[in-house]
Amino acid sequence: MVISGEKDNQTPVTAPITEVKLDLRSSIRRRLISGATAAAAAVASESSAKMTLANDENSTTESVGGDTNSDAESRYPFGSGSGEEERKGETEMNGGGARGDGTGKGGRESPAKFVYRASAPAHRRVKESPLSSDAIFTQSHAGLLNLCIVVLIAVNSRLIIENLMKYGLLIRAGFWFSSRSLRDWPLLMCCFTLPAFPLGAYVVEKLAWNKLISESVTLFLHIILTMTEILYPVFVIISCDSAIFSGVALMLIASTLWLKLVSFAHTNYDLRTLLISKGETVSECPSFDYQDGVSFQSLAYFMVAPTLCYQPAYPQTTCIRRGWVIRQFVKLVIFIGVMGFIIEQYINPIVKNSEHPLKGSFLNAVERVLKLSVPNLYVWLCMFYCFFHLWLNILAELLRFGDREFYKDWWNAKTIEEYWRMWNMPVHKWMVRHIYFPCINNGLPKGVAILISFLISAIFHELCIAVPCQTFKFWAFLGIMFQVPLGILTRYLQEKFQNSMVGNMIFWFLFCILGQPMCVLLYYHDVMNRKVSAK
C-alpha cells in the first residue's frame, strides 16, 4: 500500500496494516499541531498534561475500565485493530501517547481532544452499582454519613428552636442545686471516709504476705471489709433521705471501690499461690515489692487509676500532654451542659406529663416511651462520651496510664453479648478475670458462668438506682437479667440470617428505644408514688 508521508516526500512505502494505521494517526496529529498557533499549542499541551491519568500502560488502561486479558479482547470486537492496538489507543485517549507518560512518538505532547477515539470500547467489564447489595459494603460511605450528621443537626436545631419558642427556657437552678443539697453533707462525709477500706485491705494483705495470718483468715477479713464498704453508703442514703443525684453518685463511687477491693484481694491471693505452689516470680512487674509482697504505692495508684483490675504495675506513657488535657476538659464541660439542657428541656416535661406505663392506657404508654426515647438516647450517648472517652482519658493522661481501651466499637454489635463485651471494657475485664474464668476453672458450665456474671451486674445496677430512689421494685435487676434470653435470641437470629444488620437493629431498638425509656418512666412514677404516700 502506498501512503504519503510529508508533502515533499512522495516515496512509496509498503508496511503492515497496523503500522500504516499508527503512521496515519501520527501524521494527522503532526498536521493538526503544526497548523495550530503557538498559543493554541501551549493551551493544548497544558490540557493534555492535566488529563494524564496514569504513568504506565497498565494503570492507564485500568483507569478507563480496560481489561488486559484475551477474553475481554475477544468479547469486545470494537475497532478495526488488535487488542494491543486498542490498549495503545486507550493510552492515547488519556493523553499518554505510545509511552503512556504524556508524550507522543516524537516526544511532543498530544492534545487529548485530538486523540480520543470514538470507536474505543467504553464498557469492558461486568460491574455492580455502588449501592447494590453485592457492592454496598465495599464502598466508602463517608459522604452519606456526613449528610446524615448535617441533616440530624438541622432537624434537631429546628426542634430546639421550636421548643424554646413554645415553652421558653425550662432550666431551673434548683433542679441541680438547692437548699436540700446542703442537707446531703452526710453523703459527702461518707464519701470522704471510704478510703479507709482500701487502707484496711492493705493491712490485711501485708499481714498475709508476712504469713502472720492464714489464708482463711485473710479471706474472712476481706469479706467483712467488702460487705461493710458497700452496705455503709446504702445505710447513709436511706437514713438521710438524700437527693437522687447525690445518692446515685455515692453509690457509683462505692460500687467502683468494691470492685477494686475484690480485684486487689483476689490478685494478691493468686500471686501468693503462684509463688508458693509453682515457685514463679513476678519479675515483669518493676514496682513489685519482693520483701513485703504488696506495695502501698501500687495500691494507691490502683485506687485512682481508670481500671478495675489490680496489678503491681501498669504500662505508662512518657509524659503528660497538658494542652490535650485542657481541650478534653473543655469538651467535658460542654457535653455535660448539653446533657443538662436535654434533661431539663425535654425529658422532665415528657416524664411529668406521662402515666405509669403499667397502669394507664397502653397507647398512651407507647406514645410516651417513643417520645422519650430520642432525648433519652441523646443523654445516654453524651453520658458515654463524657465518662468513657473524655473523663477516663483525662484521668489516664494525668496518671500516665498507658492502656486506654476503655471501650470498643459497641455501636456495631451484632448481638447483645457483643455489646456487653465491648461497651464497658473496665467492667468486662473485671468480670472475665474475677468471675467468669474462676467459675470455669472450678468446673461450672459456660452458661452458668455467664448467668452468674449477669446476676452480679444486675445486683449492682439495682443498688445504684433503687437505693437512691428508695424504691425497690427490681426494674433495673429484671432489665439486666432479661439480657440473658435476649442475648440468646439475637445470637440465634445472627446465625439464622447471617446478616449483621438484623442483630444490630434489634439491639438498638430493644436496648435504647424501648428498654431505657421504659425504666425511666417506671422509676419516676414509683418515686412520685412513694412521695405521695409519705405525705
Short mmCIF file of C-alpha atoms in Angstrom, two decimals:
data_model
loop_
_atom_site.label_atom_id
_atom_site.label_comp_id
_atom_site.label_asym_id
_atom_site.label_seq_id
_atom_site.Cartn_x
_atom_site.Cartn_y
_atom_site.Cartn_z
CA MET A 1 0.00 0.00 0.00
CA VAL A 2 1.27 3.50 -0.88
CA ILE A 3 0.89 6.32 1.58
CA SER A 4 2.20 9.86 1.55
CA GLY A 5 4.43 10.95 4.38
CA GLU A 6 5.14 14.68 4.03
CA LYS A 7 4.19 16.96 1.15
CA ASP A 8 7.75 16.95 -0.25
CA ASN A 9 8.20 13.20 0.18
CA GLN A 10 6.36 11.01 -2.34
CA THR A 11 8.40 7.81 -1.88
CA PRO A 12 6.11 4.77 -1.80
CA VAL A 13 6.38 2.71 1.38
CA THR A 14 4.98 -0.76 1.93
CA ALA A 15 4.11 -1.58 5.58
CA PRO A 16 1.84 -3.86 7.57
CA ILE A 17 -1.69 -2.67 8.19
CA THR A 18 -1.10 -1.96 11.86
CA GLU A 19 1.99 0.19 11.23
CA VAL A 20 0.13 2.05 8.47
CA LYS A 21 -2.67 2.94 10.87
CA LEU A 22 -0.24 4.10 13.51
CA ASP A 23 1.69 6.21 10.95
CA LEU A 24 -1.59 7.67 9.75
CA ARG A 25 -2.59 8.74 13.25
CA SER A 26 0.88 10.22 13.85
CA SER A 27 0.67 12.11 10.55
CA ILE A 28 -2.75 13.52 11.43
CA ARG A 29 -1.54 14.64 14.84
CA ARG A 30 1.52 16.34 13.40
CA ARG A 31 -0.56 18.19 10.83
CA LEU A 32 -3.09 19.35 13.43
CA ILE A 33 -0.43 20.55 15.80
CA SER A 34 1.66 22.26 13.09
CA GLY A 35 -1.44 24.00 11.75
CA ALA A 36 -2.35 25.50 15.15
CA THR A 37 -0.90 28.67 16.54
CA ALA A 38 1.76 28.69 19.24
CA ALA A 39 -0.73 29.86 21.86
CA ALA A 40 -3.19 27.12 20.98
CA ALA A 41 -0.43 24.53 21.14
CA ALA A 42 0.54 25.72 24.63
CA VAL A 43 -3.07 25.54 25.85
CA ALA A 44 -3.49 22.09 24.35
CA SER A 45 -0.25 20.95 25.97
CA GLU A 46 -1.43 22.14 29.39
CA SER A 47 -4.79 20.44 28.90
CA SER A 48 -3.07 17.22 27.90
CA ALA A 49 -0.86 17.30 30.99
CA LYS A 50 -3.87 17.79 33.28
CA MET A 51 -5.76 14.89 31.73
CA THR A 52 -2.93 12.36 32.14
CA LEU A 53 -4.38 9.67 34.43
CA ALA A 54 -1.52 7.16 34.78
CA ASN A 55 2.21 6.71 34.37
CA ASP A 56 2.31 3.32 32.73
CA GLU A 57 0.37 1.40 30.17
CA ASN A 58 -1.34 -0.99 32.61
CA SER A 59 -2.56 1.63 35.09
CA THR A 60 -3.80 3.84 32.28
CA THR A 61 -5.77 1.01 30.75
CA GLU A 62 -7.26 0.14 34.15
CA SER A 63 -8.26 3.72 34.84
CA VAL A 64 -10.65 3.72 31.92
CA GLY A 65 -12.01 0.30 32.75
CA GLY A 66 -9.80 -1.62 30.29
CA ASP A 67 -9.33 -5.36 30.55
CA THR A 68 -5.93 -6.80 29.59
CA ASN A 69 -6.87 -10.45 29.23
CA SER A 70 -7.56 -12.18 25.95
CA ASP A 71 -11.16 -12.98 26.91
CA ALA A 72 -12.00 -9.33 27.22
CA GLU A 73 -10.39 -8.58 23.89
CA SER A 74 -12.32 -11.31 22.11
CA ARG A 75 -15.53 -10.35 23.89
CA TYR A 76 -15.39 -6.75 22.71
CA PRO A 77 -14.66 -6.73 18.93
CA PHE A 78 -14.77 -2.94 18.65
CA GLY A 79 -12.49 -1.04 16.27
CA SER A 80 -10.51 -2.45 13.42
CA GLY A 81 -7.26 -3.24 15.19
CA SER A 82 -5.99 -5.91 17.53
CA GLY A 83 -6.19 -5.92 21.35
CA GLU A 84 -2.71 -4.43 21.56
CA GLU A 85 -3.81 -1.60 19.30
CA GLU A 86 -6.89 -0.97 21.48
CA ARG A 87 -4.74 -0.71 24.58
CA LYS A 88 -2.42 1.71 22.79
CA GLY A 89 -5.45 3.66 21.67
CA GLU A 90 -6.71 3.89 25.26
CA THR A 91 -3.29 5.13 26.33
CA GLU A 92 -3.57 7.84 23.71
CA MET A 93 -7.12 8.60 24.85
CA ASN A 94 -5.74 9.57 28.22
CA GLY A 95 -3.22 11.89 26.64
CA GLY A 96 -0.36 9.46 27.21
CA GLY A 97 0.70 8.67 23.61
CA ALA A 98 2.50 5.43 22.93
CA ARG A 99 4.73 5.80 26.02
CA GLY A 100 1.91 6.45 28.50
CA ASP A 101 3.79 9.40 30.02
CA GLY A 102 2.09 12.30 28.27
CA THR A 103 4.30 12.36 25.18
CA GLY A 104 3.73 11.07 21.63
CA LYS A 105 6.09 9.15 19.44
CA GLY A 106 8.10 12.21 18.64
CA GLY A 107 8.48 13.19 22.28
CA ARG A 108 5.94 16.01 22.00
CA GLU A 109 2.66 16.16 23.98
CA SER A 110 -0.59 15.47 22.15
CA PRO A 111 -3.91 17.21 22.92
CA ALA A 112 -6.35 14.69 24.36
CA LYS A 113 -9.26 16.05 22.34
CA PHE A 114 -7.47 15.12 19.10
CA VAL A 115 -6.59 11.53 20.03
CA TYR A 116 -9.81 10.36 21.81
CA ARG A 117 -11.17 7.50 19.72
CA ALA A 118 -14.93 7.24 19.27
CA SER A 119 -14.59 3.54 18.49
CA ALA A 120 -12.79 2.74 21.76
CA PRO A 121 -14.95 0.49 23.99
CA ALA A 122 -16.43 2.29 27.00
CA HIS A 123 -17.76 -0.88 28.65
CA ARG A 124 -15.30 -3.72 29.19
CA ARG A 125 -16.22 -5.47 32.48
CA VAL A 126 -19.24 -6.59 34.49
CA LYS A 127 -19.67 -4.04 37.30
CA GLU A 128 -22.24 -3.53 40.04
CA SER A 129 -23.82 -0.24 41.05
CA PRO A 130 -22.21 1.20 44.23
CA LEU A 131 -25.45 0.87 46.22
CA SER A 132 -26.29 -2.66 45.07
CA SER A 133 -26.39 -5.41 47.69
CA ASP A 134 -23.21 -7.02 46.32
CA ALA A 135 -21.10 -3.87 46.34
CA ILE A 136 -22.55 -1.65 49.08
CA PHE A 137 -20.20 -2.91 51.81
CA THR A 138 -17.11 -2.49 49.63
CA GLN A 139 -17.76 1.21 49.06
CA SER A 140 -16.91 4.18 51.24
CA HIS A 141 -20.00 5.97 52.54
CA ALA A 142 -18.28 8.81 54.38
CA GLY A 143 -20.21 11.37 52.35
CA LEU A 144 -23.56 9.82 53.26
CA LEU A 145 -22.50 9.75 56.92
CA ASN A 146 -21.66 13.46 56.72
CA LEU A 147 -25.06 14.07 55.12
CA CYS A 148 -26.80 12.23 57.97
CA ILE A 149 -24.90 14.31 60.52
CA VAL A 150 -25.80 17.55 58.76
CA VAL A 151 -29.48 16.56 58.49
CA LEU A 152 -29.50 15.44 62.13
CA ILE A 153 -28.08 18.77 63.26
CA ALA A 154 -30.54 20.72 61.11
CA VAL A 155 -33.59 18.76 62.27
CA ASN A 156 -32.68 18.89 65.95
CA SER A 157 -31.81 22.58 65.73
CA ARG A 158 -35.27 23.26 64.37
CA LEU A 159 -36.86 21.20 67.15
CA ILE A 160 -34.83 23.02 69.81
CA ILE A 161 -35.81 26.42 68.44
CA GLU A 162 -39.46 25.37 68.22
CA ASN A 163 -39.38 24.07 71.80
CA LEU A 164 -37.80 27.28 73.11
CA MET A 165 -40.36 29.41 71.26
CA LYS A 166 -43.25 27.35 72.63
CA TYR A 167 -42.19 26.71 76.25
CA GLY A 168 -39.28 29.05 76.90
CA LEU A 169 -36.15 28.09 78.84
CA LEU A 170 -37.14 25.48 81.43
CA ILE A 171 -33.77 25.09 83.16
CA ARG A 172 -34.04 25.63 86.91
CA ALA A 173 -31.08 26.01 89.22
CA GLY A 174 -32.98 24.22 91.96
CA PHE A 175 -33.03 21.01 89.95
CA TRP A 176 -29.26 20.68 90.25
CA PHE A 177 -28.51 22.54 93.47
CA SER A 178 -30.95 23.67 96.15
CA SER A 179 -31.20 24.09 99.90
CA ARG A 180 -31.91 20.37 100.10
CA SER A 181 -28.50 19.67 98.62
CA LEU A 182 -26.93 21.23 101.72
CA ARG A 183 -28.61 18.54 103.81
CA ASP A 184 -26.70 15.87 101.88
CA TRP A 185 -23.49 16.53 103.80
CA PRO A 186 -23.64 13.04 105.43
CA LEU A 187 -23.22 11.59 101.93
CA LEU A 188 -20.20 13.78 101.36
CA MET A 189 -18.69 12.70 104.67
CA CYS A 190 -19.41 9.08 103.79
CA CYS A 191 -17.55 9.56 100.50
CA PHE A 192 -14.55 11.03 102.36
CA THR A 193 -14.39 8.05 104.75
CA LEU A 194 -14.46 5.38 102.02
CA PRO A 195 -10.63 5.40 101.59
CA ALA A 196 -10.41 3.75 105.00
CA PHE A 197 -11.47 0.45 103.40
CA PRO A 198 -8.54 0.24 100.94
CA LEU A 199 -6.25 1.04 103.84
CA GLY A 200 -7.73 -1.85 105.81
CA ALA A 201 -7.34 -4.14 102.79
CA TYR A 202 -3.66 -3.15 102.56
CA VAL A 203 -3.10 -4.02 106.22
CA VAL A 204 -4.76 -7.42 105.74
CA GLU A 205 -2.66 -8.20 102.68
CA LYS A 206 0.54 -7.10 104.40
CA LEU A 207 -0.20 -9.48 107.26
CA ALA A 208 -0.97 -12.27 104.79
CA TRP A 209 2.25 -11.75 102.82
CA ASN A 210 4.27 -11.77 106.04
CA LYS A 211 2.49 -15.04 106.97
CA LEU A 212 1.11 -13.58 110.19
CA ILE A 213 -2.43 -14.74 109.34
CA SER A 214 -3.68 -17.74 107.39
CA GLU A 215 -5.40 -17.63 104.01
CA SER A 216 -8.78 -18.47 105.54
CA VAL A 217 -8.50 -15.55 107.96
CA THR A 218 -7.40 -13.30 105.12
CA LEU A 219 -10.45 -14.30 103.09
CA PHE A 220 -12.78 -13.72 106.03
CA LEU A 221 -11.37 -10.25 106.72
CA HIS A 222 -11.69 -9.28 103.05
CA ILE A 223 -15.32 -10.41 103.01
CA ILE A 224 -16.04 -8.27 106.08
CA LEU A 225 -14.32 -5.25 104.51
CA THR A 226 -16.05 -5.51 101.14
CA MET A 227 -19.52 -6.11 102.58
CA THR A 228 -19.14 -3.23 105.03
CA GLU A 229 -17.87 -0.95 102.27
CA ILE A 230 -20.99 -1.48 100.11
CA LEU A 231 -23.57 -1.54 102.91
CA TYR A 232 -22.27 1.58 104.65
CA PRO A 233 -23.31 4.00 101.83
CA VAL A 234 -26.66 2.21 101.48
CA PHE A 235 -27.41 2.83 105.15
CA VAL A 236 -26.38 6.51 104.92
CA ILE A 237 -28.50 7.18 101.81
CA ILE A 238 -31.63 5.54 103.19
CA SER A 239 -31.34 7.13 106.63
CA CYS A 240 -30.71 10.64 105.30
CA ASP A 241 -33.41 10.66 102.57
CA SER A 242 -30.94 12.36 100.25
CA ALA A 243 -31.42 13.76 96.76
CA ILE A 244 -31.46 11.18 93.97
CA PHE A 245 -28.43 12.56 92.09
CA SER A 246 -26.33 12.68 95.26
CA GLY A 247 -27.28 9.11 96.13
CA VAL A 248 -26.51 7.83 92.62
CA ALA A 249 -23.08 9.49 92.68
CA LEU A 250 -22.23 7.97 96.07
CA MET A 251 -23.41 4.50 95.06
CA LEU A 252 -21.38 4.61 91.83
CA ILE A 253 -18.24 5.53 93.80
CA ALA A 254 -18.93 2.83 96.40
CA SER A 255 -19.58 0.18 93.73
CA THR A 256 -16.37 1.08 91.90
CA LEU A 257 -14.41 0.85 95.15
CA TRP A 258 -15.99 -2.54 95.91
CA LEU A 259 -14.87 -3.92 92.55
CA LYS A 260 -11.35 -2.60 93.11
CA LEU A 261 -11.16 -4.16 96.59
CA VAL A 262 -12.24 -7.54 95.25
CA SER A 263 -9.64 -7.36 92.48
CA PHE A 264 -6.93 -6.32 94.95
CA ALA A 265 -7.65 -9.24 97.28
CA HIS A 266 -8.11 -11.82 94.51
CA THR A 267 -4.95 -10.80 92.63
CA ASN A 268 -2.77 -10.88 95.72
CA TYR A 269 -4.13 -14.29 96.65
CA ASP A 270 -3.34 -15.57 93.16
CA LEU A 271 0.19 -14.11 93.31
CA ARG A 272 0.84 -15.86 96.61
CA THR A 273 -0.49 -19.09 95.18
CA LEU A 274 1.85 -18.87 92.19
CA LEU A 275 4.89 -18.02 94.28
CA ILE A 276 4.25 -20.81 96.76
CA SER A 277 2.96 -23.68 94.61
CA LYS A 278 4.94 -23.19 91.40
CA GLY A 279 7.82 -21.01 92.51
CA GLU A 280 7.02 -18.47 89.81
CA THR A 281 8.04 -14.85 90.12
CA VAL A 282 6.54 -11.59 89.07
CA SER A 283 9.73 -10.03 87.78
CA GLU A 284 7.83 -8.46 84.88
CA CYS A 285 6.35 -6.02 87.39
CA PRO A 286 9.13 -3.48 88.07
CA SER A 287 7.49 -1.87 91.09
CA PHE A 288 6.72 -5.12 92.89
CA ASP A 289 7.98 -5.25 96.47
CA TYR A 290 9.57 -8.67 96.88
CA GLN A 291 10.02 -8.37 100.64
CA ASP A 292 6.54 -7.37 101.75
CA GLY A 293 4.70 -8.78 98.73
CA VAL A 294 2.41 -5.77 98.47
CA SER A 295 3.22 -2.11 97.88
CA PHE A 296 1.19 0.75 99.32
CA GLN A 297 2.27 2.90 96.37
CA SER A 298 0.85 0.41 93.86
CA LEU A 299 -2.41 0.19 95.83
CA ALA A 300 -2.76 3.98 96.00
CA TYR A 301 -2.15 4.27 92.26
CA PHE A 302 -4.66 1.49 91.55
CA MET A 303 -7.37 3.20 93.60
CA VAL A 304 -7.30 6.30 91.39
CA ALA A 305 -6.34 4.66 88.09
CA PRO A 306 -9.03 4.21 85.39
CA THR A 307 -9.14 0.43 85.79
CA LEU A 308 -10.85 -2.15 87.97
CA CYS A 309 -8.20 -4.87 87.65
CA TYR A 310 -5.32 -4.69 90.09
CA GLN A 311 -1.74 -5.49 89.16
CA PRO A 312 1.52 -4.36 90.81
CA ALA A 313 2.48 -2.17 87.82
CA TYR A 314 0.83 -0.82 84.67
CA PRO A 315 2.12 0.31 81.27
CA GLN A 316 2.68 4.06 81.36
CA THR A 317 3.24 6.86 78.88
CA THR A 318 6.32 9.07 78.93
CA CYS A 319 4.74 12.47 79.55
CA ILE A 320 1.54 14.40 80.24
CA ARG A 321 0.06 16.43 77.38
CA ARG A 322 -1.25 19.46 79.24
CA GLY A 323 -2.77 21.14 76.21
CA TRP A 324 -4.58 17.94 75.28
CA VAL A 325 -5.97 17.64 78.82
CA ILE A 326 -7.32 21.20 78.70
CA ARG A 327 -9.05 20.57 75.37
CA GLN A 328 -10.67 17.37 76.64
CA PHE A 329 -11.79 19.11 79.82
CA VAL A 330 -13.46 21.88 77.79
CA LYS A 331 -15.29 19.21 75.78
CA LEU A 332 -16.36 17.56 79.04
CA VAL A 333 -17.89 20.78 80.35
CA ILE A 334 -19.69 21.41 77.05
CA PHE A 335 -21.24 17.94 76.83
CA ILE A 336 -22.29 17.99 80.49
CA GLY A 337 -24.11 21.22 79.72
CA VAL A 338 -25.77 19.59 76.71
CA MET A 339 -26.95 16.71 78.90
CA GLY A 340 -28.38 19.12 81.47
CA PHE A 341 -30.21 21.07 78.77
CA ILE A 342 -31.79 17.95 77.27
CA ILE A 343 -32.84 16.63 80.68
CA GLU A 344 -34.44 19.90 81.75
CA GLN A 345 -35.93 20.96 78.43
CA TYR A 346 -37.21 17.62 77.14
CA ILE A 347 -37.03 14.64 79.48
CA ASN A 348 -38.53 16.24 82.61
CA PRO A 349 -41.65 17.63 80.85
CA ILE A 350 -42.24 14.35 78.99
CA VAL A 351 -41.94 12.30 82.17
CA LYS A 352 -44.14 14.63 84.22
CA ASN A 353 -46.90 14.51 81.62
CA SER A 354 -46.90 10.71 81.46
CA GLU A 355 -48.82 7.99 83.22
CA HIS A 356 -47.49 4.85 84.84
CA PRO A 357 -46.64 2.53 81.93
CA LEU A 358 -48.22 -0.49 83.63
CA LYS A 359 -51.38 1.20 84.92
CA GLY A 360 -52.50 3.71 82.28
CA SER A 361 -53.57 3.44 78.68
CA PHE A 362 -51.43 1.16 76.54
CA LEU A 363 -51.35 3.52 73.56
CA ASN A 364 -50.51 6.45 75.81
CA ALA A 365 -47.64 4.48 77.33
CA VAL A 366 -46.29 3.56 73.88
CA GLU A 367 -46.51 7.21 72.77
CA ARG A 368 -44.65 8.43 75.87
CA VAL A 369 -41.95 5.77 75.52
CA LEU A 370 -41.35 6.60 71.87
CA LYS A 371 -41.35 10.34 72.57
CA LEU A 372 -38.91 9.87 75.44
CA SER A 373 -36.64 7.53 73.51
CA VAL A 374 -34.92 10.18 71.36
CA PRO A 375 -33.86 12.65 74.12
CA ASN A 376 -33.03 9.72 76.41
CA LEU A 377 -30.80 8.25 73.69
CA TYR A 378 -29.01 11.59 73.27
CA VAL A 379 -28.39 11.83 77.01
CA TRP A 380 -27.13 8.26 77.15
CA LEU A 381 -24.73 8.81 74.24
CA CYS A 382 -23.48 12.05 75.81
CA MET A 383 -23.01 10.24 79.12
CA PHE A 384 -20.99 7.52 77.41
CA TYR A 385 -18.84 10.07 75.58
CA CYS A 386 -18.29 12.18 78.72
CA PHE A 387 -17.37 9.33 81.04
CA PHE A 388 -15.77 6.57 78.96
CA HIS A 389 -13.98 8.77 76.44
CA LEU A 390 -13.36 12.18 77.98
CA TRP A 391 -13.14 11.64 81.74
CA LEU A 392 -11.31 8.28 81.71
CA ASN A 393 -8.85 9.56 79.12
CA ILE A 394 -8.26 12.74 81.13
CA LEU A 395 -7.63 10.67 84.25
CA ALA A 396 -5.36 8.29 82.32
CA GLU A 397 -3.37 11.19 80.88
CA LEU A 398 -2.86 12.79 84.29
CA LEU A 399 -1.73 9.44 85.75
CA ARG A 400 0.20 8.48 82.59
CA PHE A 401 -1.89 5.30 82.43
CA GLY A 402 -1.00 3.56 79.17
CA ASP A 403 -3.80 1.08 78.41
CA ARG A 404 -6.72 3.26 77.31
CA GLU A 405 -9.00 0.69 75.75
CA PHE A 406 -11.99 1.79 77.80
CA TYR A 407 -14.46 0.73 75.12
CA LYS A 408 -14.62 -0.87 71.69
CA ASP A 409 -16.91 -0.31 68.72
CA TRP A 410 -20.01 -1.44 70.62
CA TRP A 411 -22.23 0.50 68.20
CA ASN A 412 -21.50 -2.24 65.64
CA ALA A 413 -22.58 -5.03 68.00
CA LYS A 414 -24.49 -7.78 66.17
CA THR A 415 -25.74 -9.43 69.38
CA ILE A 416 -26.45 -8.37 72.94
CA GLU A 417 -23.49 -10.41 74.14
CA GLU A 418 -21.14 -8.46 71.86
CA TYR A 419 -22.49 -5.18 73.23
CA TRP A 420 -21.82 -6.17 76.83
CA ARG A 421 -18.31 -7.30 75.89
CA MET A 422 -17.41 -4.04 74.17
CA TRP A 423 -19.20 -1.05 75.65
CA ASN A 424 -17.61 -1.05 79.15
CA MET A 425 -14.18 -2.63 78.96
CA PRO A 426 -13.09 -1.99 82.60
CA VAL A 427 -16.12 -3.88 83.95
CA HIS A 428 -15.87 -6.54 81.24
CA LYS A 429 -12.22 -7.25 82.06
CA TRP A 430 -13.09 -7.41 85.76
CA MET A 431 -15.93 -9.87 85.11
CA VAL A 432 -13.77 -12.09 82.91
CA ARG A 433 -10.84 -12.02 85.32
CA HIS A 434 -12.59 -12.41 88.69
CA ILE A 435 -15.96 -14.07 87.92
CA TYR A 436 -16.14 -15.84 84.57
CA PHE A 437 -12.82 -17.73 84.42
CA PRO A 438 -12.77 -18.61 88.14
CA CYS A 439 -16.20 -20.20 87.60
CA ILE A 440 -14.92 -22.08 84.53
CA ASN A 441 -11.79 -23.21 86.38
CA ASN A 442 -13.98 -24.59 89.18
CA GLY A 443 -15.89 -26.80 86.76
CA LEU A 444 -19.00 -24.71 86.17
CA PRO A 445 -20.50 -24.73 82.66
CA LYS A 446 -20.03 -21.70 80.43
CA GLY A 447 -23.73 -20.83 80.57
CA VAL A 448 -23.74 -20.84 84.37
CA ALA A 449 -20.65 -18.62 84.45
CA ILE A 450 -22.35 -16.12 82.13
CA LEU A 451 -25.51 -16.21 84.26
CA ILE A 452 -23.52 -15.52 87.45
CA SER A 453 -21.77 -12.59 85.74
CA PHE A 454 -25.09 -11.06 84.71
CA LEU A 455 -26.51 -11.71 88.19
CA ILE A 456 -23.73 -9.69 89.84
CA SER A 457 -24.16 -6.93 87.26
CA ALA A 458 -27.92 -6.87 87.88
CA ILE A 459 -27.45 -6.58 91.65
CA PHE A 460 -25.16 -3.57 91.32
CA HIS A 461 -27.43 -1.89 88.76
CA GLU A 462 -30.31 -2.27 91.19
CA LEU A 463 -28.23 -0.90 94.07
CA CYS A 464 -27.10 2.16 92.10
CA ILE A 465 -30.67 3.05 91.05
CA ALA A 466 -33.09 1.62 93.60
CA VAL A 467 -31.21 2.76 96.71
CA PRO A 468 -31.04 6.48 95.74
CA CYS A 469 -34.70 6.32 94.60
CA GLN A 470 -35.57 4.36 97.75
CA THR A 471 -37.99 2.20 95.83
CA PHE A 472 -37.21 -1.49 95.45
CA LYS A 473 -39.29 -2.75 92.54
CA PHE A 474 -36.30 -4.51 90.91
CA TRP A 475 -36.85 -2.92 87.49
CA ALA A 476 -33.11 -2.50 86.90
CA PHE A 477 -32.42 -6.01 88.15
CA LEU A 478 -35.00 -7.53 85.82
CA GLY A 479 -33.80 -5.39 82.93
CA ILE A 480 -30.23 -6.72 83.23
CA MET A 481 -31.32 -10.33 83.72
CA PHE A 482 -33.55 -10.01 80.66
CA GLN A 483 -30.34 -9.52 78.67
CA VAL A 484 -29.58 -13.25 79.03
CA PRO A 485 -32.52 -14.57 76.95
CA LEU A 486 -32.23 -11.53 74.70
CA GLY A 487 -28.60 -12.43 74.01
CA ILE A 488 -29.65 -15.97 73.08
CA LEU A 489 -32.33 -14.56 70.74
CA THR A 490 -30.00 -12.14 68.96
CA ARG A 491 -27.33 -14.83 68.58
CA TYR A 492 -29.92 -17.18 67.05
CA LEU A 493 -31.10 -14.51 64.62
CA GLN A 494 -27.49 -13.72 63.70
CA GLU A 495 -26.78 -17.37 62.92
CA LYS A 496 -30.07 -17.82 61.05
CA PHE A 497 -29.95 -14.78 58.78
CA GLN A 498 -26.15 -14.42 58.58
CA ASN A 499 -26.68 -10.67 58.49
CA SER A 500 -25.05 -8.31 60.94
CA MET A 501 -27.73 -5.66 60.41
CA VAL A 502 -30.55 -7.77 61.93
CA GLY A 503 -28.96 -8.24 65.33
CA ASN A 504 -27.63 -4.67 65.38
CA MET A 505 -31.07 -3.17 64.73
CA ILE A 506 -32.67 -5.41 67.37
CA PHE A 507 -30.03 -4.29 69.87
CA TRP A 508 -30.65 -0.59 69.17
CA PHE A 509 -34.43 -0.96 69.34
CA LEU A 510 -34.75 -3.09 72.47
CA PHE A 511 -31.93 -1.50 74.43
CA CYS A 512 -32.16 2.20 73.52
CA ILE A 513 -35.62 2.80 72.04
CA LEU A 514 -37.68 0.58 74.34
CA GLY A 515 -35.70 -0.53 77.40
CA GLN A 516 -34.14 2.64 78.81
CA PRO A 517 -37.17 4.96 78.38
CA MET A 518 -39.39 2.32 79.99
CA CYS A 519 -37.07 2.10 83.02
CA VAL A 520 -37.01 5.90 83.34
CA LEU A 521 -40.83 6.07 83.39
CA LEU A 522 -41.17 3.18 85.81
CA TYR A 523 -38.73 4.58 88.35
CA TYR A 524 -40.08 8.11 88.06
CA HIS A 525 -43.66 7.07 88.84
CA ASP A 526 -42.52 4.79 91.62
CA VAL A 527 -40.63 7.69 93.21
CA MET A 528 -43.61 10.02 92.81
CA ASN A 529 -45.96 7.43 94.32
CA ARG A 530 -43.59 6.94 97.24
CA LYS A 531 -43.50 10.68 97.92
CA VAL A 532 -47.28 10.93 97.74
CA SER A 533 -47.65 8.02 100.14
CA ALA A 534 -45.14 9.59 102.53
CA LYS A 535 -47.07 12.87 102.58
#
